[in-house]
Coordinates of C-alpha atoms in Angstrom, one line a residue:
Chain A
N741 CA -30.2 -23.1 -3.0
A742 CA -31.9 -20.9 -5.6
G743 CA -29.8 -18.0 -4.7
V744 CA -31.3 -14.6 -5.6
T745 CA -34.5 -14.7 -7.6
Q746 CA -36.3 -11.9 -9.4
T747 CA -39.7 -11.7 -10.9
P748 CA -40.8 -10.8 -13.5
K749 CA -38.1 -11.3 -16.1
F750 CA -39.7 -8.8 -18.4
Q751 CA -42.3 -6.1 -17.9
V752 CA -43.9 -3.4 -20.1
L753 CA -45.7 -0.5 -18.3
K754 CA -47.5 2.5 -19.4
T755 CA -46.5 5.9 -18.0
G756 CA -48.1 6.5 -14.7
Q757 CA -48.7 2.8 -13.9
S758 CA -47.3 1.3 -10.7
M759 CA -45.8 -2.1 -10.1
T760 CA -43.6 -4.0 -7.7
L761 CA -40.4 -5.9 -8.7
Q762 CA -40.0 -8.9 -6.5
C763 CA -36.7 -10.1 -5.1
A764 CA -36.0 -13.0 -2.8
Q765 CA -32.9 -14.8 -1.5
D766 CA -32.6 -18.0 0.3
M767 CA -29.0 -17.6 1.6
N768 CA -30.0 -15.8 4.9
H769 CA -28.1 -12.7 3.8
E770 CA -28.7 -9.6 5.8
Y771 CA -27.6 -7.1 3.1
M772 CA -29.7 -6.6 0.0
S773 CA -29.6 -4.0 -2.7
W774 CA -31.4 -2.8 -5.8
Y775 CA -29.5 -1.5 -8.8
R776 CA -30.5 -0.2 -12.2
Q777 CA -28.3 -0.7 -15.3
D778 CA -28.5 1.6 -18.3
P779 CA -26.2 1.6 -21.3
G780 CA -22.9 3.3 -20.6
M781 CA -23.9 4.0 -17.0
G782 CA -22.8 0.8 -15.3
L783 CA -24.8 -0.1 -12.2
R784 CA -26.3 2.5 -10.1
L785 CA -27.5 1.8 -6.5
I786 CA -31.2 2.6 -6.0
H787 CA -31.9 1.5 -2.4
Y788 CA -30.3 -0.9 0.0
S789 CA -31.0 -2.7 3.2
V790 CA -28.8 -4.0 6.0
G791 CA -31.5 -6.0 7.6
A792 CA -35.2 -6.5 8.1
G793 CA -36.9 -3.2 8.9
I794 CA -33.8 -1.1 7.8
T795 CA -33.5 0.5 4.4
D796 CA -31.6 3.5 3.0
Q797 CA -31.3 5.4 -0.2
G798 CA -28.6 4.8 -2.7
E799 CA -27.4 7.0 -5.6
V800 CA -30.7 7.2 -7.6
P801 CA -33.6 6.7 -5.2
N802 CA -36.2 9.1 -6.7
G803 CA -39.3 7.4 -8.0
Y804 CA -38.7 4.1 -6.1
N805 CA -39.8 2.8 -2.7
V806 CA -38.6 -0.2 -0.8
S807 CA -39.5 -2.0 2.4
R808 CA -37.9 -5.0 4.1
S809 CA -40.2 -6.9 6.3
T810 CA -38.3 -10.2 6.2
T811 CA -34.7 -11.2 5.7
E812 CA -35.6 -13.1 2.5
D813 CA -37.6 -10.5 0.5
F814 CA -36.8 -7.0 -0.7
P815 CA -39.4 -5.7 -3.2
L816 CA -38.9 -2.5 -5.2
R817 CA -42.0 -0.4 -5.9
L818 CA -42.4 2.0 -8.8
L819 CA -45.2 4.3 -7.7
S820 CA -45.8 6.1 -11.0
A821 CA -43.7 4.8 -13.8
A822 CA -41.9 7.2 -16.2
P823 CA -40.0 6.5 -19.4
S824 CA -36.8 7.4 -17.6
Q825 CA -37.2 4.3 -15.5
T826 CA -36.8 2.1 -18.5
S827 CA -33.9 0.0 -17.5
V828 CA -32.6 -3.4 -16.4
Y829 CA -33.0 -3.9 -12.6
F830 CA -30.8 -6.1 -10.6
C831 CA -31.3 -7.3 -7.0
A832 CA -28.4 -8.5 -5.0
S833 CA -27.6 -9.8 -1.6
R834 CA -24.6 -10.5 0.6
R835 CA -23.6 -11.5 4.1
P836 CA -23.0 -8.6 6.5
G837 CA -19.5 -7.6 7.6
L838 CA -16.4 -6.6 5.9
A839 CA -15.2 -8.0 2.6
T840 CA -18.2 -10.1 1.5
E841 CA -19.0 -10.8 -2.1
Q842 CA -22.4 -9.9 -3.6
Y843 CA -24.7 -12.3 -5.3
F844 CA -26.9 -11.0 -8.1
G845 CA -30.3 -12.1 -9.4
P846 CA -30.8 -12.5 -13.2
G847 CA -32.5 -9.1 -13.6
T848 CA -35.8 -7.6 -14.7
R849 CA -36.0 -5.8 -18.0
L850 CA -38.5 -3.0 -17.6
T851 CA -39.8 -0.8 -20.5
V852 CA -42.0 2.2 -19.8
T853 CA -43.9 3.6 -22.7
Chain B
S500 CA -22.0 10.3 -8.9
Q501 CA -20.5 6.8 -9.1
Q502 CA -17.5 5.9 -7.0
G503 CA -15.6 3.9 -9.6
E504 CA -14.6 4.9 -13.1
E505 CA -13.1 2.4 -15.4
D506 CA -10.8 2.6 -18.3
P507 CA -10.9 1.7 -21.1
Q508 CA -14.6 1.6 -21.7
A509 CA -14.1 -1.0 -24.4
L510 CA -11.2 -3.3 -25.2
S511 CA -10.8 -5.7 -28.1
I512 CA -7.9 -8.2 -28.2
Q513 CA -6.9 -11.5 -29.8
E514 CA -7.2 -14.8 -28.0
G515 CA -4.0 -15.5 -26.1
E516 CA -3.2 -11.9 -25.4
N517 CA -3.5 -10.3 -22.0
A518 CA -6.2 -7.8 -21.1
T519 CA -5.8 -5.0 -18.6
M520 CA -8.6 -2.9 -17.1
N521 CA -8.2 -0.1 -14.7
C522 CA -10.5 1.3 -12.1
S523 CA -10.2 4.6 -10.2
Y524 CA -12.3 5.6 -7.2
K525 CA -12.9 8.7 -5.1
T526 CA -13.2 7.9 -1.4
S527 CA -11.5 5.6 1.1
I528 CA -12.4 2.0 0.9
N529 CA -12.3 -1.2 3.0
N530 CA -12.0 -3.4 -0.1
L531 CA -12.5 -3.4 -3.9
Q532 CA -14.2 -6.1 -5.8
W533 CA -14.3 -7.1 -9.5
Y534 CA -17.3 -8.6 -11.2
R535 CA -18.0 -10.1 -14.6
Q536 CA -21.2 -9.8 -16.6
N537 CA -22.0 -11.9 -19.6
S538 CA -24.4 -10.3 -22.1
G539 CA -28.0 -10.3 -20.7
R540 CA -27.0 -11.9 -17.4
G541 CA -26.5 -10.9 -13.8
L542 CA -23.1 -10.1 -12.4
V543 CA -20.8 -12.7 -11.0
H544 CA -18.1 -12.1 -8.4
L545 CA -14.5 -12.6 -9.6
I546 CA -12.1 -11.5 -6.9
L547 CA -11.8 -9.2 -3.9
I548 CA -8.8 -7.3 -2.6
R549 CA -8.7 -5.7 0.8
S550 CA -7.3 -2.2 1.3
N551 CA -4.2 -3.6 3.1
E552 CA -3.4 -5.8 0.2
R553 CA -1.4 -4.7 -2.9
E554 CA -1.8 -7.7 -5.2
K555 CA -4.0 -10.8 -5.4
H556 CA -4.1 -13.7 -7.8
S557 CA -6.9 -16.1 -8.8
G558 CA -6.2 -18.4 -11.7
R559 CA -5.6 -16.2 -14.8
L560 CA -6.7 -13.1 -12.9
R561 CA -4.3 -10.7 -11.2
V562 CA -5.6 -7.7 -9.3
T563 CA -3.6 -4.8 -8.0
L564 CA -4.6 -2.1 -5.6
D565 CA -2.9 1.3 -5.0
T566 CA -4.7 3.1 -2.2
S567 CA -2.5 6.1 -2.5
K568 CA -3.6 6.6 -6.1
K569 CA -7.1 5.3 -5.4
S570 CA -6.8 2.9 -8.3
S571 CA -7.0 -0.8 -9.1
S572 CA -6.3 -2.9 -12.1
L573 CA -7.5 -6.3 -13.3
L574 CA -5.2 -8.3 -15.6
I575 CA -6.6 -11.3 -17.4
T576 CA -3.7 -13.4 -18.8
A577 CA -3.8 -15.7 -21.9
S578 CA -7.4 -14.5 -22.7
R579 CA -9.9 -16.8 -24.3
A580 CA -13.0 -16.1 -26.4
A581 CA -15.1 -17.2 -23.4
D582 CA -13.6 -14.2 -21.4
T583 CA -15.7 -11.9 -23.7
A584 CA -17.9 -10.0 -21.2
S585 CA -18.2 -6.7 -19.3
Y586 CA -16.1 -6.3 -16.2
F587 CA -17.0 -4.0 -13.3
C588 CA -15.1 -2.8 -10.3
A589 CA -17.0 -2.1 -7.1
T590 CA -15.9 -0.4 -3.9
D591 CA -17.0 -1.2 -0.4
S592 CA -16.3 1.4 2.2
G593 CA -17.0 -0.8 5.2
N594 CA -20.0 -2.0 7.2
T595 CA -22.5 0.3 5.4
G596 CA -24.1 -2.3 3.2
K597 CA -23.3 -0.3 0.1
L598 CA -21.3 -1.6 -2.8
I599 CA -20.8 1.0 -5.5
F600 CA -20.0 0.0 -9.0
G601 CA -18.1 1.6 -11.8
Q602 CA -19.3 2.0 -15.4
G603 CA -17.5 -1.1 -16.6
T604 CA -15.1 -2.2 -19.3
T605 CA -16.5 -4.3 -22.2
L606 CA -13.9 -6.8 -23.3
Q607 CA -14.1 -8.6 -26.6
V608 CA -11.7 -11.5 -27.2
K609 CA -11.5 -12.6 -30.8
P610 CA -10.8 -16.2 -31.6

């Protein structure tokens, strides 16, 4: 199993550009989440999904869109990038139910200039 | 605001010493999890403790949970240089799908 994969690994955007961060998992996990990590801020939840067709907002959803058309994929869209979105983005997945561990992807380092 | 807050933010110890990290949270939980992150990498699950458990062990790791104080601690015994990493607690309130992370403790273990 590849686990959780993310592409690209690195990305530089100009302010106002849009892009999609890709995330896929091959473990048949229903739950998937996107986090951003900034120095001194830990991980903050952007959006999450409990299954195909179901998404919800996390702690910092503004400026990001998600959709979940399949169990495997959970892309994160930046509609109009801003310098404040410079961060490292992590996708994660886990089985549904109580007390399940989360598996993380390797991250995407995004810089917005 | 984030659910978990960790203390200390940074910890530096010598190899062989024990390292203790604390996590406090705000709302009721179903379970609390600890993760480790090596520099530049994704997070890796270490240990999970349920709300009806008070203590759990896994190798050199010992986790305690005090739901009355809404706090948890992670103890790493006989630390090694390879334990150098950031450690995060994460709270799970139940079947919501959300796992909320704290700000983390950066541990440096000097050889």
